[in-house]
CSV table of C-alpha atoms and ligand atoms in Angstrom, one decimal:
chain,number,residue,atom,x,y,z
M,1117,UNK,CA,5.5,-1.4,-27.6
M,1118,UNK,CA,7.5,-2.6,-24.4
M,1119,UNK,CA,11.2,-3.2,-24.8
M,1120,UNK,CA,12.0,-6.5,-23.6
M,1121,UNK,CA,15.0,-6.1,-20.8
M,1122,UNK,CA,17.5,-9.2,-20.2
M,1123,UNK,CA,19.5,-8.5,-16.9
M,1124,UNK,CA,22.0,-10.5,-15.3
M,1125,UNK,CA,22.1,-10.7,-11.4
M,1126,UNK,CA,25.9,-12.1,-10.3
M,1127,UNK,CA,25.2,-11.4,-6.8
M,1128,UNK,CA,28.5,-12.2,-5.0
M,1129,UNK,CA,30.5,-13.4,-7.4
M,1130,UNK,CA,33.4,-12.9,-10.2
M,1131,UNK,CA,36.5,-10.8,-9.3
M,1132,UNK,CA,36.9,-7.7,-11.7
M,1133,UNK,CA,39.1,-9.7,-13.7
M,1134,UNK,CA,36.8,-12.4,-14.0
M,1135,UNK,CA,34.1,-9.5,-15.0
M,1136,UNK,CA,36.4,-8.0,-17.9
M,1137,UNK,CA,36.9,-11.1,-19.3
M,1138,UNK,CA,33.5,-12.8,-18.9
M,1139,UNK,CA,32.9,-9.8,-20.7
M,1140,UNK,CA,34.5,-9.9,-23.5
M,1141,UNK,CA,33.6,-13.7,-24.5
M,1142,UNK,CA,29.6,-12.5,-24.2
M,1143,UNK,CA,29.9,-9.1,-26.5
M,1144,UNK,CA,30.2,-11.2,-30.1
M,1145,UNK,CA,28.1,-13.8,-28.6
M,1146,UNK,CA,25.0,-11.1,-27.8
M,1147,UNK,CA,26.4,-8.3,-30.7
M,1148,UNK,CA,23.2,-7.2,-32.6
M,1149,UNK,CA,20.8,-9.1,-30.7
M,1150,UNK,CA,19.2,-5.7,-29.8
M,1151,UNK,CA,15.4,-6.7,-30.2
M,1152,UNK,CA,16.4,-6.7,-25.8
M,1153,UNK,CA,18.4,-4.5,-23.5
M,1154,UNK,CA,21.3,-6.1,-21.9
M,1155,UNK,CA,22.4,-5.4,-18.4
M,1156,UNK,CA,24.7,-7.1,-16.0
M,1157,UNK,CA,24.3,-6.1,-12.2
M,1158,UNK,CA,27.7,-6.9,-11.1
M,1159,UNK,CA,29.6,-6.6,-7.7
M,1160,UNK,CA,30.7,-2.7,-6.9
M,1161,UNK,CA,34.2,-3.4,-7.5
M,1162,UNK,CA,33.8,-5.0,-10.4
M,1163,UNK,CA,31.7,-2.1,-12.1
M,1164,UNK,CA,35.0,0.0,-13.6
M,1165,UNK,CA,36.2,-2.8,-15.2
M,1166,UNK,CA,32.8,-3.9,-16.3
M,1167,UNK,CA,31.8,-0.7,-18.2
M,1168,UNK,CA,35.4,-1.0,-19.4
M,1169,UNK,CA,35.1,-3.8,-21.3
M,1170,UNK,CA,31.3,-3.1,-22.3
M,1171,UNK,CA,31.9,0.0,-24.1
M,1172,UNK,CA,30.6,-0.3,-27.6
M,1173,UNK,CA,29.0,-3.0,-26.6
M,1174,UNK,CA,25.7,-3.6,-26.3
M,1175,UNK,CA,25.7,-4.7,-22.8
M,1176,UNK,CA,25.0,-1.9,-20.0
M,1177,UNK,CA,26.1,-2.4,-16.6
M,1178,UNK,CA,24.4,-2.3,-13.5
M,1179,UNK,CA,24.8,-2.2,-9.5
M,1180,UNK,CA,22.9,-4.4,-6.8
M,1181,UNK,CA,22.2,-1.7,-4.0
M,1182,UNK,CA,22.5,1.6,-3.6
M,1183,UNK,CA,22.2,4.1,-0.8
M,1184,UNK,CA,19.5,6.9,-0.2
M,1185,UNK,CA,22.2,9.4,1.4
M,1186,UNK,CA,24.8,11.2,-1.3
M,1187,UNK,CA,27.1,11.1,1.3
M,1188,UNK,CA,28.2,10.6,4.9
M,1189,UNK,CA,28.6,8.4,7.6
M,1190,UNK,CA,27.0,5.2,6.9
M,1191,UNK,CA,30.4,2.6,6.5
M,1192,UNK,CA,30.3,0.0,4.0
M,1193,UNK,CA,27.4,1.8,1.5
M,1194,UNK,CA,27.7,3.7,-1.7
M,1195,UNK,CA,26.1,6.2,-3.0
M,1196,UNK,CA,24.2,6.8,-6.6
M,1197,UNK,CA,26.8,9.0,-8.0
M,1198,UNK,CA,30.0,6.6,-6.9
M,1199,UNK,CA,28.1,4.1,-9.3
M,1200,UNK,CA,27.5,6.6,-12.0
M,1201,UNK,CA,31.0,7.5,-11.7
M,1202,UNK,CA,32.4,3.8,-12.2
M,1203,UNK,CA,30.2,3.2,-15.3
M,1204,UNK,CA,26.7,2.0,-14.0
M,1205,UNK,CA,23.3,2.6,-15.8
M,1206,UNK,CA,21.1,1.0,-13.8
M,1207,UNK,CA,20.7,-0.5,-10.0
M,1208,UNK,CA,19.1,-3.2,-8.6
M,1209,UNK,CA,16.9,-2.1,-5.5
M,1210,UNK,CA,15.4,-4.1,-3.1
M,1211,UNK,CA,16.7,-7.8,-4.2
M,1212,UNK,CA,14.8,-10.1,-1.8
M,1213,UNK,CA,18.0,-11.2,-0.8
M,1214,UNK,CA,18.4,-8.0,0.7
M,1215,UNK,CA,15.0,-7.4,2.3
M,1216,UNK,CA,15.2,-11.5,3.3
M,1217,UNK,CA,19.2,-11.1,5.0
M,1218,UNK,CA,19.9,-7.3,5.2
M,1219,UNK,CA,16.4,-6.1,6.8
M,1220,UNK,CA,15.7,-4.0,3.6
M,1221,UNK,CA,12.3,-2.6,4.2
M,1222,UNK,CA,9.0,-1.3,1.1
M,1223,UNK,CA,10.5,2.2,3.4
M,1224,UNK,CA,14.3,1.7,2.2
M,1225,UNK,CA,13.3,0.0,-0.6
M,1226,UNK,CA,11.3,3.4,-1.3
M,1227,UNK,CA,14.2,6.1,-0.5
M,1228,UNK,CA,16.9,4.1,-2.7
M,1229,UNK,CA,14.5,4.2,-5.5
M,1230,UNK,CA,13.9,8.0,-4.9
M,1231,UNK,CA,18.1,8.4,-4.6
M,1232,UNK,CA,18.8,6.4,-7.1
M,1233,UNK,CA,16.3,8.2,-10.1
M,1234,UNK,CA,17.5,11.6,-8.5
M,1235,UNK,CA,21.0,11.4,-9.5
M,1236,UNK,CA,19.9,9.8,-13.3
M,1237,UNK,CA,20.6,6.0,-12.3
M,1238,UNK,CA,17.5,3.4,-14.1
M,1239,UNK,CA,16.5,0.9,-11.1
M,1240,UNK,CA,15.1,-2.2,-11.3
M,1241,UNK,CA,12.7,-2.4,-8.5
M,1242,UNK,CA,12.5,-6.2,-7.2
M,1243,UNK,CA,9.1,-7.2,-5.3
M,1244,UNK,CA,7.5,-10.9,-4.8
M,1245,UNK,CA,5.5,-12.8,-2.5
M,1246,UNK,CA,7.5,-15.5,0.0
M,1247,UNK,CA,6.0,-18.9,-0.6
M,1248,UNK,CA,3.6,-19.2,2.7
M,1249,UNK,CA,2.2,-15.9,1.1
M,1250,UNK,CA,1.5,-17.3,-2.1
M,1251,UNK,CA,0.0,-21.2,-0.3
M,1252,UNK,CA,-1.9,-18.7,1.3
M,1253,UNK,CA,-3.7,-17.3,-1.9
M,1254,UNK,CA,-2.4,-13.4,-0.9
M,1255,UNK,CA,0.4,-13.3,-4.0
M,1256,UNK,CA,-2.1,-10.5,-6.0
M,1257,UNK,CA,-2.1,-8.0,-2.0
M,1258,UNK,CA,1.3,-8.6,-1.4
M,1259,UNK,CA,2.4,-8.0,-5.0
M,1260,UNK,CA,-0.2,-4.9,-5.1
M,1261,UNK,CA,0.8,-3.3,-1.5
M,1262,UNK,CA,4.8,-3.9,-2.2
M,1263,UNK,CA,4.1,-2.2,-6.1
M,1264,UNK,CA,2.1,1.0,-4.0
M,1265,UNK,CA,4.8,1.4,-1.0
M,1266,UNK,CA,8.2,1.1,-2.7
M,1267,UNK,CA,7.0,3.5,-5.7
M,1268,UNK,CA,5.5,6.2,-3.4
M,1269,UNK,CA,5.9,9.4,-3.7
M,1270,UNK,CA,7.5,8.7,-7.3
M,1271,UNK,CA,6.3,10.7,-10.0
M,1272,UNK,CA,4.8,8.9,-13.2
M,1273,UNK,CA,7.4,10.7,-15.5
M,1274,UNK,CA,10.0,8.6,-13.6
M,1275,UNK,CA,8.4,5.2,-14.4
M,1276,UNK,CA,10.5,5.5,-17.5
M,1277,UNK,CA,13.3,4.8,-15.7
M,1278,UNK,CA,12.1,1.8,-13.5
M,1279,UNK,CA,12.0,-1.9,-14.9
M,1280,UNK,CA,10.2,-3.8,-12.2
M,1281,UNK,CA,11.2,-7.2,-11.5
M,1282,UNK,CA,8.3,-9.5,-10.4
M,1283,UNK,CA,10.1,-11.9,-8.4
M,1284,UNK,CA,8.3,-15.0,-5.9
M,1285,UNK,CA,10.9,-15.6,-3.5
M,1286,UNK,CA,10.5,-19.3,-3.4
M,1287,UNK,CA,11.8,-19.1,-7.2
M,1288,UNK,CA,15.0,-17.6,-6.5
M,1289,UNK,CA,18.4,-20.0,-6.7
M,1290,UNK,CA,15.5,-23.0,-5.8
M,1291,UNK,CA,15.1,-24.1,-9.3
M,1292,UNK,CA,11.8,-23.7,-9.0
M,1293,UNK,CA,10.1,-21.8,-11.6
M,1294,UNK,CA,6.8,-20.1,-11.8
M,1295,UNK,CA,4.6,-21.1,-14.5
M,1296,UNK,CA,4.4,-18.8,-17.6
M,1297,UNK,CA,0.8,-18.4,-16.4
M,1298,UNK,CA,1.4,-17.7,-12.8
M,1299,UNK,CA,4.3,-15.2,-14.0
M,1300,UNK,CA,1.8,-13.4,-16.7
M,1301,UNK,CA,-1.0,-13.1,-14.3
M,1302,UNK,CA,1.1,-11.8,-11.2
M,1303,UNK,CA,3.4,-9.4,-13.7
M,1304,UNK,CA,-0.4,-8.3,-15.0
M,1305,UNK,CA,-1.4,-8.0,-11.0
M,1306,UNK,CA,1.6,-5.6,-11.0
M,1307,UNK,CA,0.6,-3.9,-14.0
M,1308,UNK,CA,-3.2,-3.3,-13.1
M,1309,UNK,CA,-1.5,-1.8,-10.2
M,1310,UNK,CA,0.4,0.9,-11.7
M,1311,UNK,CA,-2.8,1.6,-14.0
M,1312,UNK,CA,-4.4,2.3,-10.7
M,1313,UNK,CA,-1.6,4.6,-9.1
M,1314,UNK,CA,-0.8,6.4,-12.2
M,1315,UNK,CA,-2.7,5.9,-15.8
M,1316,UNK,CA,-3.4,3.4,-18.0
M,1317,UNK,CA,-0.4,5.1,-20.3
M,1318,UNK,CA,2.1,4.1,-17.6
M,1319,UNK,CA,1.0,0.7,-17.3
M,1320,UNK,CA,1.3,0.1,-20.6
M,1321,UNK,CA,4.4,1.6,-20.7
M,1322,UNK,CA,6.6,0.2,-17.9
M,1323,UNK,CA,8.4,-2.8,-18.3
M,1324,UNK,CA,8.2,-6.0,-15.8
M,1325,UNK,CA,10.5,-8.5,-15.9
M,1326,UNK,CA,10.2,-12.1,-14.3
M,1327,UNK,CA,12.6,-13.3,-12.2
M,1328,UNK,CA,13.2,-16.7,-10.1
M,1329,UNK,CA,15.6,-19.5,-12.2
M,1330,UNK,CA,14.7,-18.6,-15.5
M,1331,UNK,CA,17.5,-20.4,-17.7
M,1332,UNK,CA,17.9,-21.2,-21.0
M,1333,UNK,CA,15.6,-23.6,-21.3
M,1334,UNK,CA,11.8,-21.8,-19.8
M,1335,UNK,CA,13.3,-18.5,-20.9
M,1336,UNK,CA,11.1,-19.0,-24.3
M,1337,UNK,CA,7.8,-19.6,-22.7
M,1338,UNK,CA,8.2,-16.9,-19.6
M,1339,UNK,CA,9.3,-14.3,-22.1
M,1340,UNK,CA,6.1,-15.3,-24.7
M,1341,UNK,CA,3.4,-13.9,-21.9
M,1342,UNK,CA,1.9,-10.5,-22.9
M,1343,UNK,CA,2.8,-9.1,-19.2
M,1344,UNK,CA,6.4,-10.6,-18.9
M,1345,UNK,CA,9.0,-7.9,-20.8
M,1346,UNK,CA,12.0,-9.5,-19.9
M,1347,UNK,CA,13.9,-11.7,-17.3
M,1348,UNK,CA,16.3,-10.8,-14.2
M,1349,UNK,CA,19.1,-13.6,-14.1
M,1350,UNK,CA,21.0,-15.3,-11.5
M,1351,UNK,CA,22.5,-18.2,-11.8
M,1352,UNK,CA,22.2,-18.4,-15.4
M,1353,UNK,CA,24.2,-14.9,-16.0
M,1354,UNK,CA,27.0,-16.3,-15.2
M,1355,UNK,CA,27.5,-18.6,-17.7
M,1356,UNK,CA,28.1,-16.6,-21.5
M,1357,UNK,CA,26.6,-19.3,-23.5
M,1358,UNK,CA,23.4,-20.1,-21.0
M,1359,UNK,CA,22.7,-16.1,-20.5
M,1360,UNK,CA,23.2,-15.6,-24.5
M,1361,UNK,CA,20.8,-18.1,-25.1
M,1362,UNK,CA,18.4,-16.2,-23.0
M,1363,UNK,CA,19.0,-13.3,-24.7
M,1364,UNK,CA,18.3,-15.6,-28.1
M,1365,UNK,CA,15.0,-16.2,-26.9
M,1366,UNK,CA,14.3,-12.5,-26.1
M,1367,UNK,CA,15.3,-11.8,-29.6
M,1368,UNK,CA,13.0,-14.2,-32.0
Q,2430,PEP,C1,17.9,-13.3,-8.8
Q,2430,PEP,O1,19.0,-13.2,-8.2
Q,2430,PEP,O2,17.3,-12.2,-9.0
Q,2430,PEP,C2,17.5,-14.5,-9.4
Q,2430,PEP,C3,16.3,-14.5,-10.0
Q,2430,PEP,O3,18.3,-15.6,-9.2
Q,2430,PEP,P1,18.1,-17.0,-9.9
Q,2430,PEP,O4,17.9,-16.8,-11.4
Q,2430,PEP,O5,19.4,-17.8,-9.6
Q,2430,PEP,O6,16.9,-17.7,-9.3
């Protein structure tokens, strides 16, 4: 039995002020609702005061990149044990927005998932076909080849610490949505995957979230689909009452 995982992107937004106290208006709005994990991937600076106001909670806090190097000379990057430090769990790798704007690579995308599960941090690993890819009727290669080079080299008793986050880039901040049925058959593409790399046991195991403007009102039918175990969140994670009502949906 997969655990459903609910996680919040903010990308670049809320000051750690805004963080704490967005913060503390969600915890009694999502307290108990623990049929789902609860993560918000929040800005570096904000993750102190994040895991601050989280504690006791049930909401665990996340980072959106994270280097391959523990240390060093490479200005403006941080390192997995700098996030540990200021209270994150888990860290988003390879974001589209990062492979689309910041030439992230399956290569980079493969060493921060390696640096990241090294020093203890839980990643959720972001993949997804661009929309000429999919018009193209190559979404199932592209998910497949994406799935095979960013895990490489990762050993299966490390999948435990991986969420995967099947996301189509055209979905992202468009409004556009994948159909439940295009999300359960790609997020099953991805699983059929691992089942080849690894074993059956670790494709039944991992956990694949869909991503790409879910909100509070598809999250119900995306999150009903045997292969979908949970969402990643933009724009509706940063609003308590629209994320909690994701999380609602996650719980029934
Ligand atoms: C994302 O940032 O991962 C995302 C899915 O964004 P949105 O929900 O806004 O499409």
């Amino acid at each position: 039995m997969r655990k459903t995982v609910i996680a919040g992107n903010w990308k670049m937004n809320m000051t750690p002020k805004a963080a704490g106290a967005f913060i503390s208006e969600l915890a009694p709005m999502v307290k108990g609702k623990d049929k789902c994990d609860i993560v918000l991937c929040v800005p570096f600076v904000d993750i102190a005061t994040a895991a601050e106001a989280a504690k006791g909670t049930n909401i665990k806090i996340g980072a959106q990149n994270v280097h391959f190097e523990q240390k060093g000379a490479f200005t403006g990057e941080i390192a997995a044990d700098m996030l540990l430090e200021a209270g994150a769990e888990y860290v988003i790798v390879g974001h589209s927005e990062r492979r689309q704007y910041f030439g992230e690579t399956d290569t980079t995308v493969n060493l921060r998932t390696k640096a990241a599960l090294a020093a203890g941090l839980k990643v959720i690993l972001c993949l997804g076909e661009v929309k000429d890819q999919r018009l193209s009727g190559i979404t199932d290669e592209v998910v497949a080849m994406q799935t095979k080079l960013d895990l490489a080299g990762i050993p299966e008793e490390d999948l435990k610490n991986v969420v995967i986050a099947y996301e189509p880039v055209w979905a992202i901040g468009t409004g556009l949505t994948a159909t439940p049925e295009q999300a359960d058959e790609t997020c099953g593409v991805i699983r059929k995957t691992i089942a080849a790399i690894y074993s059956k046991k670790a494709a039944d195991e991992i956990v694949i979230q869909y991503g790409g403007s879910m909100n509070d009102g598809n999250a119900a039918e995306l999150l009903a689909k045997t292969n979908v175990d949970g969402g990643l969140i933009g724009g509706a994670s940063l609003k308590t009452d629209k994320f909690t009502a994701i999380v609602d949906a996650a719980n029934k």
